[in-house]
Coordinates of C-alpha atoms in Angstrom, one line a residue:
Chain A
M1 CA -150.9 52.5 238.2
K2 CA -148.9 50.5 235.8
K3 CA -151.5 47.7 235.8
L4 CA -154.2 50.3 235.1
S5 CA -152.4 51.8 232.2
K6 CA -151.7 48.3 230.8
M7 CA -155.4 47.6 231.0
F8 CA -156.2 50.7 229.2
M9 CA -153.7 49.9 226.5
A10 CA -155.3 46.4 226.1
L11 CA -158.7 48.0 225.9
T12 CA -157.6 50.5 223.3
F13 CA -156.1 47.7 221.3
V14 CA -159.3 45.6 221.4
G15 CA -161.2 48.7 220.4
A16 CA -159.0 49.3 217.5
L17 CA -159.3 45.7 216.4
L18 CA -163.1 45.8 216.6
A19 CA -163.1 49.1 214.7
G20 CA -160.9 47.5 212.0
C21 CA -163.2 44.5 211.7
G22 CA -166.2 46.7 211.4
S23 CA -164.8 48.6 208.5
N24 CA -163.6 45.4 206.9
N25 CA -167.1 44.1 206.9
A26 CA -168.5 47.2 205.6
A27 CA -165.9 47.9 203.0
P28 CA -166.4 45.2 200.3
A29 CA -170.0 46.0 199.5
P30 CA -169.7 49.6 198.3
A31 CA -166.4 48.8 196.7
Q32 CA -167.8 46.0 194.6
Q33 CA -170.9 48.0 193.9
P34 CA -169.9 50.0 190.8
A35 CA -168.7 46.8 189.2
A36 CA -171.8 44.9 189.9
Q37 CA -174.1 47.7 189.0
P38 CA -175.3 47.2 185.5
S39 CA -174.6 50.3 183.5
T40 CA -177.9 51.0 181.7
P41 CA -180.2 48.2 180.4
A42 CA -179.5 45.3 182.6
P43 CA -178.3 42.1 181.0
E44 CA -180.9 39.4 181.1
A45 CA -178.3 37.0 182.7
N46 CA -178.4 39.1 185.8
N47 CA -182.1 38.6 186.2
S48 CA -182.3 34.9 185.7
G49 CA -179.2 34.4 187.9
S50 CA -180.8 35.9 191.0
A51 CA -183.2 33.3 192.2
T52 CA -184.2 34.1 195.7
T53 CA -181.7 31.7 197.2
S54 CA -178.6 32.7 195.2
P55 CA -176.5 35.5 196.8
G56 CA -176.3 37.6 193.6
E57 CA -174.9 41.1 193.8
P58 CA -175.0 42.9 197.1
V59 CA -177.5 45.8 197.4
T60 CA -176.7 49.1 199.0
A61 CA -179.5 51.4 200.1
V62 CA -178.2 54.9 201.1
G63 CA -179.9 58.1 202.1
S64 CA -182.8 59.4 204.1
T65 CA -182.5 58.9 207.9
A66 CA -186.2 59.2 208.2
L67 CA -186.7 56.2 206.0
Q68 CA -183.7 54.3 207.4
P69 CA -185.5 52.4 210.2
L70 CA -188.1 51.0 207.7
V71 CA -185.5 49.9 205.2
E72 CA -183.2 48.5 207.9
Q73 CA -186.0 46.4 209.3
S74 CA -187.2 45.2 205.9
A75 CA -183.6 44.3 204.9
K76 CA -183.2 42.3 208.1
D77 CA -186.4 40.4 207.4
Y78 CA -185.5 39.9 203.7
M79 CA -182.0 38.6 204.5
A80 CA -183.4 36.2 207.1
K81 CA -185.6 34.7 204.3
N82 CA -183.0 34.7 201.6
Q83 CA -179.8 33.3 202.9
G84 CA -176.7 34.8 201.5
V85 CA -178.3 38.0 200.1
Q86 CA -176.4 41.1 201.3
I87 CA -178.4 44.3 201.7
Q88 CA -176.5 47.2 203.2
V89 CA -178.5 50.1 204.6
Q90 CA -176.8 53.4 205.3
G91 CA -178.1 56.9 206.3
G92 CA -176.5 60.1 205.2
G93 CA -179.5 62.2 204.2
S94 CA -181.8 62.4 201.2
G95 CA -179.3 64.5 199.3
T96 CA -176.6 61.9 199.7
G97 CA -179.0 59.1 198.7
L98 CA -180.1 60.9 195.5
S99 CA -176.5 61.8 194.4
Q100 CA -175.1 58.3 195.3
V101 CA -177.8 56.5 193.3
A102 CA -177.4 58.9 190.4
S103 CA -173.7 58.4 190.3
G104 CA -174.1 54.6 190.5
A105 CA -172.3 54.3 193.9
A106 CA -175.4 53.0 195.6
T107 CA -178.0 50.6 194.2
I108 CA -180.9 52.3 195.9
G109 CA -181.2 56.0 197.0
N110 CA -183.6 56.7 199.8
S111 CA -185.2 60.1 199.8
D112 CA -188.0 62.0 201.5
I113 CA -188.4 64.2 198.5
F114 CA -188.9 63.9 194.8
A115 CA -185.7 63.8 192.8
E116 CA -187.2 66.6 190.7
E117 CA -187.2 68.8 193.8
K118 CA -183.4 68.7 194.3
K119 CA -181.4 70.8 192.0
G120 CA -178.5 69.0 190.4
I121 CA -180.0 65.5 190.2
P122 CA -180.7 64.0 186.8
A123 CA -184.2 63.0 187.8
N124 CA -185.0 61.5 184.3
E125 CA -182.4 58.8 184.8
L126 CA -183.9 57.7 188.1
V127 CA -186.9 55.4 188.6
D128 CA -189.1 56.3 191.6
H129 CA -190.4 53.6 193.9
K130 CA -192.7 55.1 196.5
V131 CA -192.7 52.7 199.4
A132 CA -194.5 54.5 202.2
V133 CA -196.1 57.8 203.2
V134 CA -195.1 59.8 206.3
G135 CA -197.2 62.5 207.8
M136 CA -195.7 65.5 209.6
A137 CA -197.2 67.7 212.2
A138 CA -196.3 70.8 214.2
A139 CA -195.0 69.5 217.6
V140 CA -195.1 71.5 220.8
S141 CA -194.0 71.1 224.3
P142 CA -196.7 69.5 226.5
K143 CA -196.7 72.7 228.6
V144 CA -198.3 74.6 225.7
K145 CA -202.0 74.8 226.2
V146 CA -202.9 75.0 222.5
D147 CA -204.2 72.0 220.5
N148 CA -205.1 73.5 217.2
L149 CA -203.7 76.2 215.0
T150 CA -205.1 77.6 211.8
K151 CA -202.8 77.6 208.8
Q152 CA -202.4 81.4 209.1
Q153 CA -201.5 81.2 212.8
L154 CA -198.9 78.5 212.0
I155 CA -197.4 80.6 209.3
D156 CA -197.4 83.7 211.5
I157 CA -195.6 81.7 214.2
F158 CA -193.0 80.2 212.0
T159 CA -192.3 83.5 210.1
G160 CA -191.8 85.2 213.5
K161 CA -194.9 87.4 213.3
I162 CA -196.4 85.9 216.4
T163 CA -193.9 85.4 219.2
N164 CA -196.1 84.6 222.2
W165 CA -198.6 81.8 222.8
K166 CA -201.1 84.1 224.3
D167 CA -201.8 85.5 220.8
V168 CA -203.1 82.2 219.6
G169 CA -205.2 81.4 222.7
G170 CA -202.5 79.9 225.0
D171 CA -200.8 81.1 228.1
D172 CA -198.4 84.0 228.3
M173 CA -195.3 82.1 227.1
K174 CA -192.6 83.0 224.6
I175 CA -192.5 80.9 221.5
T176 CA -189.3 79.2 220.6
L177 CA -188.9 77.9 217.1
V178 CA -187.1 74.7 216.5
N179 CA -186.2 74.4 212.8
R180 CA -184.4 72.0 210.5
P181 CA -181.4 73.0 208.3
K182 CA -182.2 74.8 205.1
S183 CA -181.3 71.7 203.1
S184 CA -183.5 69.3 205.0
G185 CA -186.3 67.3 203.3
T186 CA -188.5 67.5 206.3
R187 CA -188.2 71.3 206.3
A188 CA -189.0 71.4 202.6
T189 CA -192.2 69.3 203.0
F190 CA -193.4 71.2 206.0
N191 CA -192.6 74.5 204.4
K192 CA -194.4 73.6 201.2
F193 CA -197.6 72.1 202.6
A194 CA -198.0 73.6 206.0
M195 CA -196.6 77.1 205.4
D196 CA -197.4 77.7 201.7
G197 CA -193.7 78.3 201.1
K198 CA -193.3 81.3 203.3
E199 CA -189.8 81.8 204.6
E200 CA -189.2 80.6 208.2
A201 CA -187.7 82.9 210.8
E202 CA -184.4 81.9 212.3
G203 CA -184.6 79.5 215.2
I204 CA -182.8 76.7 216.9
T205 CA -181.7 74.4 214.2
E206 CA -181.0 70.7 214.5
D207 CA -181.2 68.0 211.9
S208 CA -181.8 64.8 213.8
S209 CA -185.4 64.1 214.6
G210 CA -184.5 62.7 218.0
T211 CA -182.7 65.8 219.1
V212 CA -185.5 68.0 217.8
R213 CA -188.0 66.0 219.8
K214 CA -185.8 66.3 222.9
I215 CA -185.5 70.0 222.5
I216 CA -189.2 70.5 222.0
A217 CA -190.0 68.4 225.0
E218 CA -187.7 70.2 227.3
T219 CA -187.9 73.8 226.2
P220 CA -191.0 75.5 227.5
G221 CA -193.0 77.1 224.7
A222 CA -191.1 75.4 221.9
I223 CA -192.6 74.5 218.6
G224 CA -191.1 72.5 215.7
Y225 CA -192.2 69.8 213.3
L226 CA -191.7 66.1 213.4
A227 CA -192.6 63.1 211.3
L228 CA -195.5 61.2 212.9
S229 CA -193.3 58.3 213.5
Y230 CA -191.3 60.4 216.0
F231 CA -194.2 61.4 218.2
N232 CA -194.4 60.0 221.7
D233 CA -195.7 61.1 225.1
S234 CA -193.1 63.8 225.4
V235 CA -194.4 66.0 222.7
K236 CA -197.8 67.0 221.5
A237 CA -199.0 67.1 217.9
L238 CA -201.1 70.1 216.9
K239 CA -204.2 70.0 214.7
L240 CA -204.1 72.1 211.6
D241 CA -207.3 74.0 210.8
G242 CA -209.0 71.5 213.2
V243 CA -207.8 68.5 211.3
E244 CA -205.9 65.9 213.1
A245 CA -202.8 64.4 211.6
N246 CA -203.9 60.8 211.5
A247 CA -203.8 58.0 208.9
E248 CA -207.4 58.5 207.8
N249 CA -207.0 62.2 207.1
I250 CA -203.7 61.8 205.4
T251 CA -204.9 59.0 203.0
T252 CA -207.6 61.4 201.7
N253 CA -205.3 64.5 201.8
K254 CA -207.7 66.1 204.2
Y255 CA -204.5 66.7 206.2
P256 CA -202.1 67.9 203.6
V257 CA -198.7 67.8 205.4
W258 CA -197.3 64.5 204.3
A259 CA -194.6 63.2 202.0
Y260 CA -193.8 60.1 200.1
E261 CA -190.8 58.0 201.1
H262 CA -189.0 57.2 197.9
M263 CA -186.5 54.5 197.0
Y264 CA -184.8 55.5 193.7
T265 CA -182.9 53.2 191.4
K266 CA -180.9 54.2 188.4
G267 CA -182.9 52.7 185.6
E268 CA -185.3 49.8 186.2
P269 CA -184.1 47.7 189.1
T270 CA -182.8 44.2 188.5
G271 CA -181.9 41.1 190.5
N272 CA -181.7 41.5 194.3
A273 CA -182.6 45.2 194.2
K274 CA -185.8 44.4 192.3
A275 CA -186.7 41.5 194.6
F276 CA -186.0 43.6 197.7
L277 CA -188.2 46.5 196.4
E278 CA -191.0 44.0 195.6
F279 CA -190.6 42.7 199.1
I280 CA -191.0 46.1 200.7
L281 CA -194.1 46.7 198.6
S282 CA -195.6 43.3 199.5
D283 CA -198.5 43.1 201.9
E284 CA -196.2 41.5 204.5
V285 CA -194.1 44.7 204.9
Q286 CA -196.8 47.2 204.1
K287 CA -199.4 45.8 206.5
K288 CA -197.0 45.3 209.4
T289 CA -193.5 46.8 209.4
V290 CA -194.6 50.0 207.7
T291 CA -197.4 50.7 210.2
D292 CA -195.4 49.5 213.2
L293 CA -192.7 52.0 212.5
G294 CA -195.2 54.9 212.2
F295 CA -195.4 55.2 208.4
L296 CA -198.5 54.8 206.3
P297 CA -198.8 52.0 203.7
I298 CA -198.5 53.3 200.2
T299 CA -201.3 50.9 199.3
D300 CA -203.7 52.8 201.5
M301 CA -203.4 56.1 199.8
K302 CA -206.6 57.3 198.2
V303 CA -204.9 60.2 196.5
E304 CA -201.8 60.7 194.4
R305 CA -199.5 63.6 194.4
D306 CA -196.9 64.5 191.9
A307 CA -193.5 66.3 192.3
E308 CA -195.2 69.7 191.7
G309 CA -197.6 69.0 194.6
K310 CA -200.7 68.5 192.4
V311 CA -203.1 66.1 194.0
T312 CA -205.4 63.7 192.1
Q313 CA -207.8 61.1 193.3
K314 CA -206.6 57.6 192.7
Chain B
M1 CA -116.8 40.8 208.0
L2 CA -117.7 41.7 204.5
T3 CA -121.0 39.7 204.7
Y4 CA -121.9 41.4 207.9
N5 CA -121.4 44.8 206.3
K6 CA -123.4 43.8 203.4
R7 CA -126.3 42.8 205.7
Q8 CA -126.0 46.1 207.5
F9 CA -126.0 47.9 204.2
T10 CA -129.2 46.2 202.9
E11 CA -130.8 46.7 206.3
N12 CA -130.0 50.4 206.1
I13 CA -131.4 50.6 202.6
T14 CA -134.6 48.8 203.6
G15 CA -135.1 50.9 206.7
R16 CA -134.5 54.0 204.7
T17 CA -137.0 53.0 202.0
V18 CA -139.7 52.1 204.4
A19 CA -139.3 55.4 206.2
L20 CA -139.2 57.3 203.0
V21 CA -142.3 55.6 201.6
C22 CA -144.2 56.4 204.9
A23 CA -143.1 60.0 204.8
A24 CA -143.9 60.4 201.1
L25 CA -147.3 58.8 201.6
L26 CA -148.1 61.2 204.4
V27 CA -147.1 64.2 202.3
I28 CA -149.1 62.9 199.4
V29 CA -152.2 62.4 201.6
V30 CA -151.9 65.9 203.1
L31 CA -151.3 67.5 199.8
S32 CA -154.2 65.7 198.1
I33 CA -156.6 66.5 200.9
T34 CA -155.6 70.1 200.7
Y35 CA -156.0 70.1 196.9
F36 CA -159.3 68.3 197.1
I37 CA -160.8 70.7 199.6
A38 CA -159.4 73.7 197.8
S39 CA -160.6 72.7 194.4
K40 CA -164.1 72.1 195.8
G41 CA -164.1 75.1 198.0
L42 CA -162.8 77.5 195.4
S43 CA -165.3 76.5 192.8
T44 CA -167.9 78.5 194.8
F45 CA -166.0 81.6 193.7
F46 CA -164.7 80.6 190.3
V47 CA -167.4 78.4 189.0
N48 CA -170.5 79.6 190.8
G49 CA -169.4 83.2 190.7
V50 CA -170.0 84.1 194.3
S51 CA -167.8 87.0 195.3
I52 CA -165.2 86.3 198.0
S53 CA -165.9 89.4 199.9
E54 CA -169.6 88.8 199.9
F55 CA -169.0 85.3 201.1
L56 CA -166.8 86.4 204.0
T57 CA -168.6 89.5 205.1
Q58 CA -172.3 89.2 204.3
V59 CA -174.7 88.2 207.1
K60 CA -177.5 86.5 205.1
W61 CA -177.1 82.8 204.6
D62 CA -179.8 81.4 202.2
P63 CA -178.2 79.2 199.5
E64 CA -181.5 77.8 198.3
G65 CA -183.3 81.2 198.2
E66 CA -184.0 83.3 195.2
P67 CA -181.6 85.0 194.8
A68 CA -179.2 82.7 196.7
M69 CA -177.2 84.4 199.5
Y70 CA -173.9 83.0 200.6
G71 CA -172.9 85.1 203.6
V72 CA -171.0 83.0 206.1
F73 CA -170.0 85.8 208.4
P74 CA -172.3 84.6 211.2
F75 CA -170.6 81.1 211.0
I76 CA -167.1 82.6 211.1
L77 CA -168.0 84.9 214.0
G78 CA -169.5 82.0 215.9
S79 CA -166.5 79.8 215.4
F80 CA -164.1 82.5 216.6
L81 CA -166.3 83.6 219.5
V82 CA -166.9 80.1 220.9
T83 CA -163.2 79.2 220.5
A84 CA -162.1 82.4 222.3
L85 CA -164.6 81.8 225.0
A86 CA -163.5 78.2 225.5
A87 CA -159.8 79.3 225.6
I88 CA -160.6 82.1 228.1
I89 CA -162.3 79.6 230.4
A90 CA -159.9 76.6 229.9
A91 CA -156.5 78.4 229.8
P92 CA -156.4 79.5 233.5
L93 CA -157.9 76.2 234.6
G94 CA -155.5 74.1 232.6
I95 CA -152.4 76.1 233.4
G96 CA -153.5 76.3 237.1
A97 CA -153.8 72.5 237.2
A98 CA -150.4 72.2 235.5
I99 CA -148.8 74.3 238.2
F100 CA -150.5 72.3 240.9
M101 CA -149.3 69.1 239.4
T102 CA -145.7 70.2 239.0
E103 CA -145.0 72.7 241.6
I104 CA -147.4 72.4 244.5
F105 CA -148.5 68.8 244.9
P106 CA -146.5 66.7 242.4
N107 CA -147.3 63.3 244.0
F108 CA -151.0 63.7 244.2
G109 CA -151.1 65.6 241.0
K110 CA -149.3 63.0 238.9
K111 CA -151.0 60.0 240.5
V112 CA -154.6 61.3 240.7
L113 CA -155.2 64.6 238.9
K114 CA -153.3 63.9 235.7
P115 CA -155.0 60.6 234.9
V116 CA -158.4 62.1 235.9
I117 CA -158.0 65.0 233.5
E118 CA -156.6 62.8 230.8
L119 CA -159.7 60.6 231.1
L120 CA -161.7 63.5 229.7
V121 CA -160.0 63.0 226.3
G122 CA -161.5 59.6 225.9
I123 CA -165.1 60.7 226.2
P124 CA -166.7 61.0 222.8
S125 CA -167.8 64.4 221.8
V126 CA -171.4 63.3 221.2
V127 CA -171.5 62.5 225.0
Y128 CA -170.3 66.0 225.8
G129 CA -172.9 67.4 223.5
Y130 CA -175.7 65.3 225.1
V131 CA -174.7 66.1 228.6
G132 CA -174.6 69.8 227.6
L133 CA -178.0 69.5 226.0
S134 CA -179.5 67.7 229.0
L135 CA -177.9 69.6 231.9
L136 CA -176.1 72.8 230.8
V137 CA -178.8 74.2 228.4
P138 CA -181.7 73.8 230.9
F139 CA -179.4 75.2 233.7
I140 CA -178.6 78.3 231.7
R141 CA -182.2 78.7 230.7
E142 CA -183.3 78.7 234.3
Q143 CA -180.5 80.9 235.6
F144 CA -180.8 83.7 233.1
D145 CA -184.4 83.3 231.8
V146 CA -183.2 82.8 228.2
L147 CA -183.4 80.1 225.6
G148 CA -180.3 78.2 227.0
F149 CA -178.9 77.3 223.6
S150 CA -176.1 79.8 223.5
L151 CA -172.6 80.9 222.9
L152 CA -172.0 80.4 226.6
A153 CA -173.2 76.8 226.5
G154 CA -170.9 76.1 223.5
G155 CA -167.9 77.8 225.2
L156 CA -168.4 75.8 228.4
V157 CA -168.7 72.5 226.7
L158 CA -165.7 73.2 224.6
A159 CA -163.7 74.4 227.6
L160 CA -164.1 71.1 229.2
M161 CA -163.1 69.3 226.1
I162 CA -159.9 71.2 225.5
L163 CA -158.9 71.2 229.2
P164 CA -156.9 67.9 229.0
T165 CA -154.9 69.2 226.0
I166 CA -154.0 72.5 227.7
T167 CA -153.2 70.8 231.0
S168 CA -150.9 68.1 229.7
V169 CA -149.0 70.3 227.3
A170 CA -148.6 73.0 229.9
T171 CA -147.5 70.4 232.5
D172 CA -144.7 69.3 230.1
A173 CA -143.6 72.9 229.5
I174 CA -143.5 73.7 233.2
E175 CA -141.6 70.5 234.0
A176 CA -139.0 71.4 231.4
V177 CA -138.1 74.5 233.4
P178 CA -134.6 73.7 234.8
Q179 CA -134.5 73.1 238.5
D180 CA -131.5 75.5 238.8
L181 CA -133.8 78.4 238.0
R182 CA -136.1 77.6 240.9
N183 CA -133.2 77.0 243.3
A184 CA -131.6 80.3 242.3
S185 CA -134.8 82.2 242.8
L186 CA -135.4 80.6 246.2
A187 CA -131.8 81.3 247.1
L188 CA -132.4 85.0 246.4
G189 CA -135.1 85.0 249.0
A190 CA -138.1 84.8 246.8
T191 CA -141.1 83.0 248.2
R192 CA -142.5 79.8 246.6
W193 CA -145.3 81.8 245.0
Q194 CA -143.0 84.5 243.7
T195 CA -140.8 81.8 242.2
I196 CA -143.8 80.1 240.5
W197 CA -145.2 83.4 239.2
N198 CA -142.0 85.2 238.2
V199 CA -139.6 82.4 237.3
V200 CA -141.4 79.2 236.4
L201 CA -144.4 80.7 234.6
H202 CA -142.3 83.3 232.9
S203 CA -139.8 80.9 231.5
S204 CA -142.4 78.4 230.4
L205 CA -144.7 81.0 228.8
P206 CA -144.1 80.0 225.2
G207 CA -144.9 76.4 226.2
C208 CA -148.1 77.4 228.0
L209 CA -149.1 79.5 225.0
T210 CA -148.5 76.5 222.8
A211 CA -150.9 74.6 225.1
V212 CA -153.6 77.2 224.7
V213 CA -153.2 77.4 220.9
L214 CA -153.4 73.6 220.6
G215 CA -156.5 73.7 222.7
M216 CA -158.0 76.4 220.5
A217 CA -157.2 74.5 217.3
R218 CA -159.1 71.6 218.7
A219 CA -162.0 73.8 219.8
F220 CA -162.2 75.5 216.4
G221 CA -162.6 72.2 214.6
E222 CA -165.0 70.5 217.0
A223 CA -168.4 69.9 215.5
L224 CA -170.8 67.6 217.2
A225 CA -170.8 68.7 220.8
V226 CA -171.0 72.3 219.8
Q227 CA -173.8 71.7 217.3
M228 CA -176.0 70.2 220.0
V229 CA -175.8 73.1 222.5
I230 CA -175.2 76.2 220.4
G231 CA -178.6 76.5 218.7
N232 CA -177.3 76.9 215.1
T233 CA -179.0 80.1 214.4
T234 CA -177.5 82.0 211.5
K235 CA -178.1 85.4 213.1
L236 CA -175.6 87.7 214.8
P237 CA -175.8 87.2 218.5
G238 CA -176.6 90.2 220.8
S239 CA -174.9 88.6 223.9
L240 CA -173.2 85.6 225.3
L241 CA -176.6 84.1 226.0
D242 CA -177.8 84.2 222.3
P243 CA -177.6 81.2 220.0
I244 CA -175.3 81.3 217.0
S245 CA -173.8 78.9 214.4
T246 CA -170.3 77.7 213.8
L247 CA -168.6 76.8 210.6
T248 CA -168.4 73.1 211.6
S249 CA -172.1 72.9 212.7
G250 CA -173.1 74.6 209.4
I251 CA -171.3 72.0 207.5
T252 CA -172.5 68.9 209.4
L253 CA -176.1 70.0 209.4
N254 CA -176.3 70.5 205.7
M255 CA -173.7 68.3 204.0
G256 CA -175.9 65.2 203.8
N257 CA -178.8 66.9 202.2
T258 CA -177.0 68.8 199.5
I259 CA -176.1 67.5 196.1
Q260 CA -172.4 67.2 195.0
G261 CA -171.5 69.9 192.6
T262 CA -174.4 72.3 193.4
P263 CA -173.5 75.9 194.5
Y264 CA -174.9 75.0 198.0
N265 CA -172.6 72.0 198.3
N266 CA -169.7 74.0 197.1
A267 CA -170.4 76.7 199.6
L268 CA -170.1 74.1 202.3
W269 CA -166.8 73.1 200.9
S270 CA -165.7 76.7 201.0
M271 CA -166.5 76.7 204.7
A272 CA -164.4 73.6 205.1
L273 CA -161.6 75.4 203.2
L274 CA -161.9 78.2 205.7
L275 CA -161.5 75.7 208.5
L276 CA -158.4 74.3 206.9
A277 CA -156.9 77.7 206.4
M278 CA -157.5 78.4 210.0
S279 CA -155.8 75.2 211.1
F280 CA -152.8 76.3 209.0
V281 CA -152.8 79.6 210.9
F282 CA -152.9 77.8 214.2
I283 CA -150.0 75.6 213.1
M284 CA -148.0 78.7 212.0
I285 CA -148.6 80.2 215.5
L286 CA -147.4 77.0 217.1
R287 CA -144.3 77.0 214.9
F288 CA -143.6 80.5 215.9
L289 CA -144.1 79.8 219.6
G290 CA -141.8 76.7 219.2
R291 CA -139.1 78.8 217.7
K292 CA -139.4 81.3 220.5
R293 CA -138.9 78.5 223.0
M294 CA -135.8 77.3 221.2
V295 CA -134.1 80.7 221.4
K296 CA -134.7 80.8 225.2

């Protein structure tokens, strides 16, 4: 017994040490950030000083958890190529990303939505870098025998007017709504482009896409919405008005439920941040990492959409 | 002799200073946390002009709607219901285990049961949540033909999480009952069970209540595990099997996506302030129970 408790103590101690190390590693970057962050127009010296091989100032990219895998992978690739450059990627949500970059606490703010769409963000101070496009689709449990919904049916389901799958051509099975929190960017996008802004009925609410997918997969008759990058064999994507949510239909806006992935900077980016954003927009990342992770390359888009949702041909 | 005294004197002063600095630092930290949460949380009412009674009693929660509605009553109700449920399930189990460990089978209890129950503390709450989501929710769904995400699921997961707290505090309380009392009771001809029920439990009651309140305080503040199994529906539940939200899950689900300084964000801070106020209430109850024990 004594030995066992000693072992536990040793384990806890090691754990505490590791935890301490972890936070030590993470701490310096954000702490130095405000100092390194050029206030408004960047001094030229900063630009010339950051040749790709020099460490320069560390870059922090904070925000959207949907975009996080892409930024993390790109940062890893970028750091492998440019020894000594530090790029820290953190989650926290689109709201956190936007407010952190606006206050200068982060170099880059990742967001699923336009800064203009969030109340309380000085959008005119931020520079938008759209790095990818992500499609979203209604996801149902594989037990649901429905493959296609009209927009009206989708709206009726999510507003709680239709509560049984038999009313839209499926089996006699109760519909369970799986929603996102009211503040979620995914919810905002889905609500705007799939539901024409109608208010959703109350349902199960979870914010992490992984949990939402698990719930939809395991609950008979469940319906929710997921970014295309989260679809796998366990959930089924529904067509909307007969249009499949695939790359081809999204690039032409034939399938309208998609969003830009934004990386905002306060003022024009400089130094490492600029080089990193250019790297993400390079063919190397766009053609490979972006599509590998289930996003669509921004370069493939044949239409453009502004913060109000107005679509124009490119 | 004089030098020795001098050394002792400086040692005393140093020790005192260190202790004082630590204590002061703690007080400052607690006060500033309280001030920070209060200033953020109260601005919902004083800056954004939401009425306190509307905030506490309204049922509609739609901070981004037009007009925005800030009724957090469903969250408050959910927090209280799920905490009460967890306490109702865990209190008899925990106190029962404590009696077993101290009165009935002390050897086995202390060597096996106690470490096993205390192991439960080390499991991260996300694991409890995930197990609940993977096993408990489908189980409830199949048994009762409902959704599965429910008050009941949240209460059961929380009950398991607070069981170690209740058990170990209750064990200490029961152990502290003087052996003389037991002997006297047995000498009067009481059976072992009569002794446990009438003497041991009775005199350790404040301690056992402390255990339950401590457990409830933990349950009230738990976020992650509850969030995963309770459904987070901001609607009043009709039964134990309906989903509901708690204050903590409301905060964790929305904090990352709201902007500092907006009414929405402030409303979340107000919910945090409510949680803080509740933990003060729990502490006051604990102090009260502690004093009661002292008088005994």
